[in-house]
Coordinates of C-alpha atoms in Angstrom, one line a residue:
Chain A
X18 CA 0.0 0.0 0.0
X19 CA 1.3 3.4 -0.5
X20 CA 1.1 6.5 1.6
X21 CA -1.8 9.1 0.8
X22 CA -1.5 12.3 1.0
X23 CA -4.8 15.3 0.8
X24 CA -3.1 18.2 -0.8
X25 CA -6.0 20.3 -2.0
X26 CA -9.2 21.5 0.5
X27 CA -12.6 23.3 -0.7
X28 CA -15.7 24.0 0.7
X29 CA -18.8 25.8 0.4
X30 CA -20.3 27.9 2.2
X31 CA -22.3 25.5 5.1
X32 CA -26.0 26.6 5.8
X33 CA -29.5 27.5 3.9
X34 CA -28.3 28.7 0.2
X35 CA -31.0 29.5 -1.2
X36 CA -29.8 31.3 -4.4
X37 CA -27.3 27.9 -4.9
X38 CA -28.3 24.6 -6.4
X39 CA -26.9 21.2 -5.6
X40 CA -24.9 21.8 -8.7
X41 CA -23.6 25.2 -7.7
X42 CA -22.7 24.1 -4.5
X43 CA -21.0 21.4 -5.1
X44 CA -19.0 23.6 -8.0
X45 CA -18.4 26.3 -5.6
X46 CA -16.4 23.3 -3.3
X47 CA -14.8 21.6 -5.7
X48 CA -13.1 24.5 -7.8
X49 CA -11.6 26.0 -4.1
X50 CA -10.0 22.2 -3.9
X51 CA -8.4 22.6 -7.3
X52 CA -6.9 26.0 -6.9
X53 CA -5.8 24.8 -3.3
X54 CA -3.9 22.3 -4.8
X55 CA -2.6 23.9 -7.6
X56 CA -4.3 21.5 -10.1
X57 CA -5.3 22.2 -13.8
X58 CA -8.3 19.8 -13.7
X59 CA -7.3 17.4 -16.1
X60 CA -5.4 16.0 -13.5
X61 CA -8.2 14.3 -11.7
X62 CA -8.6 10.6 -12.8
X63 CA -11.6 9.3 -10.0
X64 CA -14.5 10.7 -8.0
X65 CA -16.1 9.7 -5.3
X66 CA -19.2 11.4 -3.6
X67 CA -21.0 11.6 -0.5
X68 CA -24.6 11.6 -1.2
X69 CA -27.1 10.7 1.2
X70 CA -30.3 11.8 -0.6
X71 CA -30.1 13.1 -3.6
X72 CA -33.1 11.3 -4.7
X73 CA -35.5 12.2 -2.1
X74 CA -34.0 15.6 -1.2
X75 CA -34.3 16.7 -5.1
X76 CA -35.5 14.2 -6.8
X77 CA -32.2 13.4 -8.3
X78 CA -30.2 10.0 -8.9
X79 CA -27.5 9.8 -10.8
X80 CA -25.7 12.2 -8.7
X81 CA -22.6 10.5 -9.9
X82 CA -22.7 11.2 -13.6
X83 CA -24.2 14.8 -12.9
X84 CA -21.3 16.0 -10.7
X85 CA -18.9 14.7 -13.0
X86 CA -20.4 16.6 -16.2
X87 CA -20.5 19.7 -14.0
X88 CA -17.0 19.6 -12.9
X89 CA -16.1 19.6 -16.5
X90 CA -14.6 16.0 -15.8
X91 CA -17.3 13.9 -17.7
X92 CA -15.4 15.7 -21.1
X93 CA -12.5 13.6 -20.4
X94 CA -15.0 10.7 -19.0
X95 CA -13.2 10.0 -15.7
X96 CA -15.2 7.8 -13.7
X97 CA -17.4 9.0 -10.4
X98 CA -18.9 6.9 -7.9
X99 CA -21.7 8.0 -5.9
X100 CA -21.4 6.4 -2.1
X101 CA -24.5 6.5 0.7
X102 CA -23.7 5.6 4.0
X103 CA -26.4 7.8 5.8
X104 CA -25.2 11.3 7.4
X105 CA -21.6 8.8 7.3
X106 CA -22.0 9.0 3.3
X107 CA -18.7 11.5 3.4
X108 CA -16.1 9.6 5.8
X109 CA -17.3 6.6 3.6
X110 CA -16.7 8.7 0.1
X111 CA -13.3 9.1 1.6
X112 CA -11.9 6.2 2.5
X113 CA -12.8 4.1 -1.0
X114 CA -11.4 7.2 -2.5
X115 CA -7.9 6.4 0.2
X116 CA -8.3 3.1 -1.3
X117 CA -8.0 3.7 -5.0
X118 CA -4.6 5.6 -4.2
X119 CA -3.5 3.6 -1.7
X120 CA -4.1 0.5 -3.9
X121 CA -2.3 2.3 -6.5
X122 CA -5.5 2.2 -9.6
X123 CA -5.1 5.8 -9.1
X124 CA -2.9 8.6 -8.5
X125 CA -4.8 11.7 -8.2
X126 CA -8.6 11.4 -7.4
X127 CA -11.3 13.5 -5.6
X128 CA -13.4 12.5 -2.5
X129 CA -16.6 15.2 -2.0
X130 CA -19.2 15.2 -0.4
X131 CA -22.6 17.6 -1.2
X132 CA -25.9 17.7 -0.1
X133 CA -29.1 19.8 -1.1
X134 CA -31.4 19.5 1.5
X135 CA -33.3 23.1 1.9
X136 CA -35.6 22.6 -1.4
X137 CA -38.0 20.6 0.1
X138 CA -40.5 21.6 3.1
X139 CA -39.8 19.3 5.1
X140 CA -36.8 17.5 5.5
X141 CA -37.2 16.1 8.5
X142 CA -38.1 12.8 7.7
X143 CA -35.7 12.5 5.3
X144 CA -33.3 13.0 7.7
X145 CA -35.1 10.2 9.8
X146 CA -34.7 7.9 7.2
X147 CA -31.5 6.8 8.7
X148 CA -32.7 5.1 11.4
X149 CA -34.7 1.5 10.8
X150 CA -38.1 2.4 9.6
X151 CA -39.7 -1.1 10.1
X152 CA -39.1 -1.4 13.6
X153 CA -37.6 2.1 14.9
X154 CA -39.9 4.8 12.8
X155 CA -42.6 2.8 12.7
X156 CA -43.7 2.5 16.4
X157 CA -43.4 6.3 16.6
X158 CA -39.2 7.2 17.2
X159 CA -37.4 9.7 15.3
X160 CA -33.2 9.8 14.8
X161 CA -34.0 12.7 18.1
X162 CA -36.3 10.3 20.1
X163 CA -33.5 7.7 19.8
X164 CA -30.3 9.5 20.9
X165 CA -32.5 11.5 23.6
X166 CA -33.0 7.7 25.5
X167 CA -29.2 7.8 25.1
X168 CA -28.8 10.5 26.8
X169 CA -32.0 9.4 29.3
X170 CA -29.8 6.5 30.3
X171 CA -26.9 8.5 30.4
X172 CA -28.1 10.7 33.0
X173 CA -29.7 7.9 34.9
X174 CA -26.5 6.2 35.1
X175 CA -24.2 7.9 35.3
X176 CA -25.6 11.7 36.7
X177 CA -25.1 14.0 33.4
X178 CA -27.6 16.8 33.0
X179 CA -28.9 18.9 30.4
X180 CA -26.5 21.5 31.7
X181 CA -23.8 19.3 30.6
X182 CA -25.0 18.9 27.0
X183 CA -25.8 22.4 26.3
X184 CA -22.6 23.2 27.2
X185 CA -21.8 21.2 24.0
X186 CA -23.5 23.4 22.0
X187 CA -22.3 26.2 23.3
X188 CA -18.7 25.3 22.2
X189 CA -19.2 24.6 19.1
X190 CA -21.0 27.9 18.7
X191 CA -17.9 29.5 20.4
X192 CA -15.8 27.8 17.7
X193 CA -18.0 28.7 14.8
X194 CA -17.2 32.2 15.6
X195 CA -14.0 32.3 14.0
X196 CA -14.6 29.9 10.9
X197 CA -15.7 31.6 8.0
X198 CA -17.6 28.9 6.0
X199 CA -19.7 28.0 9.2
X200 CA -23.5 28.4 9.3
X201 CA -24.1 29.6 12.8
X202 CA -20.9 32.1 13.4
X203 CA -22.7 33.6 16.7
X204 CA -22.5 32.5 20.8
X205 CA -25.0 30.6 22.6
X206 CA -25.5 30.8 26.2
X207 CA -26.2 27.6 28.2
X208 CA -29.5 29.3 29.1
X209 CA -31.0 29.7 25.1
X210 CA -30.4 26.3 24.7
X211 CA -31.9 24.9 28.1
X212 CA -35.2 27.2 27.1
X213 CA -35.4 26.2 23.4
X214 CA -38.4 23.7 22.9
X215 CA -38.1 20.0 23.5
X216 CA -38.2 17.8 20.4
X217 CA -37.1 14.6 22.2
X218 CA -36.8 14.8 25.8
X219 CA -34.5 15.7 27.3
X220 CA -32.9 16.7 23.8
X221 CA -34.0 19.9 22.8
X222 CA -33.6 22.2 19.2
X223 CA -30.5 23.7 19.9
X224 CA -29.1 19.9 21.1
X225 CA -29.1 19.1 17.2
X226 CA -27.7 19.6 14.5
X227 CA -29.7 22.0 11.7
X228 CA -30.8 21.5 8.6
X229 CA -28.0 22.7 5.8
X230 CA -27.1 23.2 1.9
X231 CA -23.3 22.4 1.4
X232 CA -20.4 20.3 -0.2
X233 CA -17.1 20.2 1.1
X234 CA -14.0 18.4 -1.3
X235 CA -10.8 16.8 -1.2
X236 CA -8.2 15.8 -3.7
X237 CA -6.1 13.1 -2.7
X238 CA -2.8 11.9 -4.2
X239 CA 0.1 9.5 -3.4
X240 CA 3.4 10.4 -1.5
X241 CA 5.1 10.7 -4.4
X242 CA 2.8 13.0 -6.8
X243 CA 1.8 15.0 -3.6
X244 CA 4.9 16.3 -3.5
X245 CA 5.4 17.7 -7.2
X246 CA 2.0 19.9 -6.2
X247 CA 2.5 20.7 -2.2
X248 CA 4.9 21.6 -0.1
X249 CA 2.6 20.7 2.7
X250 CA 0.8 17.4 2.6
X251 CA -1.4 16.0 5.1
X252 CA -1.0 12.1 5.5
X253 CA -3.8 10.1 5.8
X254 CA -2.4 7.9 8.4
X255 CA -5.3 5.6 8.6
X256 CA -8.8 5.4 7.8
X257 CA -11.0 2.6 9.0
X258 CA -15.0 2.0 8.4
X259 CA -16.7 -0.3 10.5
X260 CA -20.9 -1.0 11.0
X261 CA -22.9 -2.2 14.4
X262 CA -26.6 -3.3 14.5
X263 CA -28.9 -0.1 12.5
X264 CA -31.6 -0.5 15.6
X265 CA -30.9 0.5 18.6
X266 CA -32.6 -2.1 20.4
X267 CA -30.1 -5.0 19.1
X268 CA -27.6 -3.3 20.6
X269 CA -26.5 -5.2 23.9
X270 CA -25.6 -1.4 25.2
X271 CA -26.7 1.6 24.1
X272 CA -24.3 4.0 25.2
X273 CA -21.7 1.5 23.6
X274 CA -21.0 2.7 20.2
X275 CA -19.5 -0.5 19.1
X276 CA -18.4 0.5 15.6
X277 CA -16.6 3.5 16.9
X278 CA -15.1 1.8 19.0
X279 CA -13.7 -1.0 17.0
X280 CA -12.8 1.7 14.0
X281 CA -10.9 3.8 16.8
X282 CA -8.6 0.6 17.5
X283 CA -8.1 -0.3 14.5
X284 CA -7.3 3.1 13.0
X285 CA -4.8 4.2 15.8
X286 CA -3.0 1.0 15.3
X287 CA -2.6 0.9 11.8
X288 CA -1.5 4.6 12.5
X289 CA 1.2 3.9 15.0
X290 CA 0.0 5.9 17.6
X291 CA -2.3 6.4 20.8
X292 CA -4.9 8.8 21.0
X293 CA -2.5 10.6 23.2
X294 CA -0.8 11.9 20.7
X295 CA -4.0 13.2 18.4
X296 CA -4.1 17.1 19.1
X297 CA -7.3 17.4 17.5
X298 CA -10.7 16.3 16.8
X299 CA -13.5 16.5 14.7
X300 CA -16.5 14.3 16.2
X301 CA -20.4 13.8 14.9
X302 CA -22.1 15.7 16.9
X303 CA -25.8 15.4 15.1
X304 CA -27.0 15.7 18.7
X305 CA -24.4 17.0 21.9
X306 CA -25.2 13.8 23.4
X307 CA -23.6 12.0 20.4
X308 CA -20.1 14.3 21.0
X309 CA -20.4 13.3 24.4
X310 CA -20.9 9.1 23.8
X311 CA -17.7 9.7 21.2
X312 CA -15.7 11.6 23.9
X313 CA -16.1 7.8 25.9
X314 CA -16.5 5.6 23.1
X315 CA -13.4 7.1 21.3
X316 CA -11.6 6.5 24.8
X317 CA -10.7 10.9 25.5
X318 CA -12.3 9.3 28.6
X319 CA -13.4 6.7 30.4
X320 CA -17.3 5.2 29.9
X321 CA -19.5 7.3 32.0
X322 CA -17.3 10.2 32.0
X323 CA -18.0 12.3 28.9
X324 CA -20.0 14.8 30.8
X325 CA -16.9 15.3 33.7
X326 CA -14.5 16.5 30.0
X327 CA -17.0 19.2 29.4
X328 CA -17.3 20.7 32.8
X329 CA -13.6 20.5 33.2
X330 CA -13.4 22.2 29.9
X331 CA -10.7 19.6 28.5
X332 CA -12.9 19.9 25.1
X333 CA -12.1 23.2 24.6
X334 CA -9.8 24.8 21.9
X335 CA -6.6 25.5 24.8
X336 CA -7.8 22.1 26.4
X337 CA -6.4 18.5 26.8
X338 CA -8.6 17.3 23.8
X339 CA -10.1 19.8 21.6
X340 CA -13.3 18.7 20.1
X341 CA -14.8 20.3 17.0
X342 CA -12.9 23.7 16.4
X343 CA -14.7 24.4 12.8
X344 CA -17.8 24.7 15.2
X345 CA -18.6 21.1 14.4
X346 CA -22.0 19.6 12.6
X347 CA -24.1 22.0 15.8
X348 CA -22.4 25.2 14.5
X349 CA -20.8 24.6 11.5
X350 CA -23.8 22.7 10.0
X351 CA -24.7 19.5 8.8
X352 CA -24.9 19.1 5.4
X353 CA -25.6 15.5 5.6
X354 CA -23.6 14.1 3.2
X355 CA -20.8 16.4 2.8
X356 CA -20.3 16.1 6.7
X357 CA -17.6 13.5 6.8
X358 CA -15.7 15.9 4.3
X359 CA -15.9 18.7 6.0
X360 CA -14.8 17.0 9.2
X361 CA -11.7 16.0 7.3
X362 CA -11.0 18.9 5.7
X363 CA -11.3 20.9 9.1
X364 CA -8.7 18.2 10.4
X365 CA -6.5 19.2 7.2
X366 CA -6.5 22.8 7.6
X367 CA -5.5 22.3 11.3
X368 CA -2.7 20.6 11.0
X369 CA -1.3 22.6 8.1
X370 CA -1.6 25.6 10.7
X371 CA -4.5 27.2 8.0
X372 CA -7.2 27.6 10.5
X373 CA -6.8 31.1 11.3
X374 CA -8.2 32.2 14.5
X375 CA -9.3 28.5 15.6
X376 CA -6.2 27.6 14.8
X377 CA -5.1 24.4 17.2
X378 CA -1.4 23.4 17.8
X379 CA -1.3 19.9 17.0
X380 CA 0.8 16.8 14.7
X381 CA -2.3 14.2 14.5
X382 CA -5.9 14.8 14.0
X383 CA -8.7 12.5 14.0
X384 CA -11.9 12.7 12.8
X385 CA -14.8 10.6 13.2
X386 CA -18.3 10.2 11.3
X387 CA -21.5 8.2 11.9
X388 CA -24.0 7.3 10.0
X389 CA -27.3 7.6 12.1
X390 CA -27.0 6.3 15.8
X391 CA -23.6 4.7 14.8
X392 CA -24.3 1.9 12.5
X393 CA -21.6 3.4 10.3
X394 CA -18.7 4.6 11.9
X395 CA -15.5 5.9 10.2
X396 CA -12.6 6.8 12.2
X397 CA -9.1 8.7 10.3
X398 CA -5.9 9.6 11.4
X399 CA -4.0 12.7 9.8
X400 CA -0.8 13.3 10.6
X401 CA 1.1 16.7 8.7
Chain B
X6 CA -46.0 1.3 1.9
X7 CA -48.6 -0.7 2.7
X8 CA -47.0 -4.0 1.4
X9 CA -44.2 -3.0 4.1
X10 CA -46.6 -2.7 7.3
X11 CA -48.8 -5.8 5.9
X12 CA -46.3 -8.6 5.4
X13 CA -45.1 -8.3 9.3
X14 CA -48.4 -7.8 10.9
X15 CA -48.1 -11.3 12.7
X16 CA -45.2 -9.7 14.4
X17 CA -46.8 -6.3 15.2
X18 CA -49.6 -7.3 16.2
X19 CA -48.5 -10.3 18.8
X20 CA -45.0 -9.9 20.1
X21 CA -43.3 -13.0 18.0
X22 CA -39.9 -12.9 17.7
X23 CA -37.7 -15.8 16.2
X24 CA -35.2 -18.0 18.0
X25 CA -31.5 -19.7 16.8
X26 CA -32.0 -23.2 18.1
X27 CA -28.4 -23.8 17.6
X28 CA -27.1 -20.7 20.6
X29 CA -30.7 -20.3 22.3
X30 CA -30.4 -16.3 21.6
X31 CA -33.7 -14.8 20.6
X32 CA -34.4 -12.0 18.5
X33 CA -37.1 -9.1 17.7
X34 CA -38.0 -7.9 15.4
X35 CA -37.5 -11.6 13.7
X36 CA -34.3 -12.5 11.9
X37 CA -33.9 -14.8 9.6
X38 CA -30.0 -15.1 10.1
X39 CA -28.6 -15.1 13.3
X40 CA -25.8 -13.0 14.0
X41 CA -23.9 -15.2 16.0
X42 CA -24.5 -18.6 14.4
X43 CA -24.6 -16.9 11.1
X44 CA -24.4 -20.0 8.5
X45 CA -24.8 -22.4 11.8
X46 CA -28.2 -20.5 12.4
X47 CA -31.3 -22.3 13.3
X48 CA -34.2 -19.8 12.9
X49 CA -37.6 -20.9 14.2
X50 CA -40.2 -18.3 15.6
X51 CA -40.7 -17.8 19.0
X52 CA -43.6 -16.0 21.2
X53 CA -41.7 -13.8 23.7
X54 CA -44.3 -13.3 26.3
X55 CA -45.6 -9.6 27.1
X56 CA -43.5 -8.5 30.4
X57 CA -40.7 -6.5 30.0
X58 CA -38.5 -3.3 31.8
X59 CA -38.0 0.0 30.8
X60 CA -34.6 0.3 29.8
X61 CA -34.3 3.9 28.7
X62 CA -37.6 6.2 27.2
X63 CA -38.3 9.5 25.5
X64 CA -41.2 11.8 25.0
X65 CA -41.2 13.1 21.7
X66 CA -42.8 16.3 20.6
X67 CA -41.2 17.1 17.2
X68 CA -43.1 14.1 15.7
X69 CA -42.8 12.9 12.2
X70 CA -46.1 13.6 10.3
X71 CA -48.2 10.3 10.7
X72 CA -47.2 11.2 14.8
X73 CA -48.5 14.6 14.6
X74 CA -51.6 14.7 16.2
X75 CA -50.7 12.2 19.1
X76 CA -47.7 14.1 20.4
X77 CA -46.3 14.5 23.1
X78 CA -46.1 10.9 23.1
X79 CA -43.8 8.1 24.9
X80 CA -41.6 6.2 22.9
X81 CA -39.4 3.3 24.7
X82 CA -36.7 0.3 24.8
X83 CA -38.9 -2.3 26.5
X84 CA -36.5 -5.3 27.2
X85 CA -38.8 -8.0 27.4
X86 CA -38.5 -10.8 30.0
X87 CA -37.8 -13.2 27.8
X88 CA -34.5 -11.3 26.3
X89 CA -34.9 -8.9 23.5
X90 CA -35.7 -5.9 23.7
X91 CA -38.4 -3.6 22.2
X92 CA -39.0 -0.2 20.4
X93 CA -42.2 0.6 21.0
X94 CA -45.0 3.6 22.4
X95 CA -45.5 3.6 26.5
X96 CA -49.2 4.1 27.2
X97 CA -49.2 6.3 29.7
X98 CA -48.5 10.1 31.9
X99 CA -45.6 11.3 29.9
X100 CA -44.9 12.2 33.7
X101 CA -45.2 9.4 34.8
X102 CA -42.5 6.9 32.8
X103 CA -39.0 6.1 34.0
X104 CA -36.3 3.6 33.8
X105 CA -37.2 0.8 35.7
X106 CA -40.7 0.6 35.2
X107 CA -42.6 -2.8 34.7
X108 CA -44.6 -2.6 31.3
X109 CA -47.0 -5.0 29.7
X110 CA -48.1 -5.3 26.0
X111 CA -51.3 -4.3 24.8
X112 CA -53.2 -4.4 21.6
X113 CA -53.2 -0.4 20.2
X114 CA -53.4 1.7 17.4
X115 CA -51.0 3.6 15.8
X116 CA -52.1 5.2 13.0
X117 CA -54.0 5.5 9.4
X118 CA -53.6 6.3 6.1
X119 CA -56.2 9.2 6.1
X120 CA -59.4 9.2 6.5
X121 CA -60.3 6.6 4.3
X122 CA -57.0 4.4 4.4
X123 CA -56.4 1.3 6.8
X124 CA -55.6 1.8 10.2
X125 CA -52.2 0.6 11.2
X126 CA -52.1 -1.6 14.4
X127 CA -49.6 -2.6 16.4
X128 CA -48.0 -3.4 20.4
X129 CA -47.7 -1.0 22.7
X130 CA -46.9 -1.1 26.2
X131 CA -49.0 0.6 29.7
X132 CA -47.4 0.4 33.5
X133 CA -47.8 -3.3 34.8
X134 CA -50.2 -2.0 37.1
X135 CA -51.8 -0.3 35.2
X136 CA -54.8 -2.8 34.5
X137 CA -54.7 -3.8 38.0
X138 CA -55.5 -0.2 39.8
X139 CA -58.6 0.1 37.2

């Protein structure tokens, strides 16, 4: 296997673009990741796209073939492959796109992610769809209802509050602050979000995640070619996708996320390192109470504990582990698709000291996406 | 949808479950592959009784729209005595539920298809005691 390198970063704007298109957005992304790295175009010879509902979202398969025409790659027919994975669709983009380099079929390829989810009314359910719809929607839960008896048991067990969990958000609005692309770029108090309405108790609308437009891109390339176009590659040390029961209720635990867990060992092994010596995170926080389970199941802290990281502010940009400084999925938005891009691409910017004022001093990154309540997990290692 | 909801009504509407004769582990909703056993799997249904605990519970009040007009409602992981465990609706005081609690199934309805499509049926589960204090 050979060494990958990311040595070009784009994004779009994250939030409701209403004047954009799916096509505009995803154009806006991907050109910013070509200039970044100091590509032509031509260059490219695979893509591979995060797309978790282009079909239902706007009516639109073949998602695949119409980024490709629109990137101006279909003229030179390179091949694009469309991947869905749930809100994991990104992380999952990314590693078969690792793979094709790594494998050596390809030198120089893209992994994107991109989502249009504001043209329809009501994309709620659509964003439920992750979760099983037989035996989980059916009786009545929603992707809220089933992290907020996470958290239920959580607090029963081990003596978390709301407090604790809105402190979450309140972070990652802190950090939104000072990213540019970031939907939400404005301070929260613990109060606005223990006051907004409930929509699963004891989760409430400023516990989640929003609704958002955007695409994020990456080009990838081997050691070797990396270095012709960058002085400053960003290894992809590892990256590792793993899958657990989709229904809560198989699950022997549910505050276990078992696919994290077993992506996390695996990643930081075939890394070569402990999660020690990662200096910064990117986690899924659809919900707080997910960034919380992935401070324990990740292992920043023991099971049980996640809440006693937040008070003591170890989370924190300046702190022991710091979670989310692009503002995270809460702040920066959750594009659904294009999430486990954007997590990466944070990760890449930090470590190549481009992050401007949320700039964090680290070697290793790690990001981690999930697809729903952690059916998919995928867990990467960066290293600059 | 309908095809969906129709083909498992023996399961939604009695709490049947299947069983892998070869590890004794039993599942709902059904499998037909168990996850343990895999190709060793020995699938043959199973009734799972109507007891079961409240492991953890929600009330939801941003419902999607078949849910509308019944929220605030409970939803809950009922682990049944007999092993697995259960998504289901709690029939009762959203102030009233918490972890712990002794639940029994009951025979309820969930929801329709408008006013002129078929009514979806399914389990629920009310407080143990509930029947018993009426």
């Amino acid at each position: 296997m050979r060494r990958v390198a990311v040595i070009g970063v784009g994004m779009s704007k994250f939030g409701e673009l209403w004047n954009m298109s799916f096509r505009d957005i995803v154009i806006s992304a991907g050109t910013e990741a070509i200039e970044d790295a100091n590509l032509e175009g031509r260059e490219i010879e695979a893509m591979y796209i995060g797309n978790m509902s282009g079909g239902r979202f706007i009516s639109q398969e073949h998602i695949s073939a119409l980024i490709a025409d629109y990137s101006g790659l279909a003229s030179i027919n390179v091949p694009s492959i469309r991947v869905e994975a749930g809100d994991a669709s990104g992380g999952v983009a990314l590693k078969e796109a690792y793979i094709s380099v790594a494998s050596g079929i390809h030198d120089i390829v893209i992994a994107a992610g991109a989502e249009k989810v504001t043209d329809v009314g009501f994309a709620g359910e659509i964003m439920d769809s992750t979760i099983d719809q037989e035996w989980e929607a059916f009786p009545g839960a929603t992707l809220a209802g089933l992290y907020a008896m996470m958290a239920r048991l959580h607090m029963h067990r081990h003596g978390s509050t709301e407090e604790d969990l809105a402190m979450i958000s309140v972070k990652n609005h802190r950090n939104a602050v000072n990213n540019p692309k970031a939907q939400f770029r404005r301070e929260i108090r613990v109060q606005d979000v223990l006051s907004s309405p409930y929509t699963a108790e004891p989760l409430k609308m400023l516990d989640a995640a929003p609704i958002s437009d955007g695409a994020s891109v990456l080009i990838l390339a081997s050691e070797d070619v990396a270095r012709k176009y960058t002085d400053t590659p960003v290894f992809i040390d590892s990256i590792i996708q793993s899958s657990d029961f989709i229904a809560l209720q198989s699950r022997e635990d549910i505050l276990e996320m078992r696919a994290v867990k077993t992506a996390v060992r695996k990643a930081l092994r075939m890394a070569k390192c402990d999660i020690g010596d990662v200096g910064v995170f990117e986690f899924h926080d659809s919900f707080t109470i997910a960034e919380m389970l992935l401070y324990e199941n990740v292992g920043l802290c023991s099971s049980g504990e996640g809440h006693l990281l937040v008070r003591e502010g170890e989370v924190e940009i300046g702190g022991r582990y710091p979670v989310n400084p692009s503002g995270g999925l809460k702040a920066c938005g959750h594009a659904v698709g294009a999430t486990g891009i954007r997590q990466a691409g944070e990760i890449v910017l930090q470590l190549r000291g481009d992050a401007g004022k949320r700039q964090v001093d680290a070697e290793r990154g790690m990001a981690v996406n999930i697809g729903g309540t952690g059916a998919t997990a995928v867990v990467s290692v960066f290293r600059r | 949808m309908l095809p969906r909801f129709w083909r498992k009504i023996r399961y939604r509407y009695n709490l049947i479950g299947t069983e892998c004769t070869n590890c004794g582990k039993k599942f709902y909703p059904p499998r037909n592959l168990c996850p343990e056993c895999r190709r060793k799997s020995r699938i043959s249904e199973v009734e799972l009784g109507e007891e079961g605990t409240v492991i953890s519970y929600t009330v939801i009040h941003d419902a999607s729209e078949p849910y509308k007009l019944q929220k605030p409602y409970v939803v809950g992981l009922v682990k049944l005595n007999s092993g697995p465990t259960v998504t289901s609706q709690i029939v009762c005081d959203p102030e009233s539920v918490e972890i712990g609690m002794r639940v029994r199934a009951v025979f309820r309805k969930y929801g329709e298809d408008g006013e002129d499509g078929i009514i979806y049926y399914g389990t629920k589960f009310e407080p143990l005691n509930a029947g018993e204090m009426e």
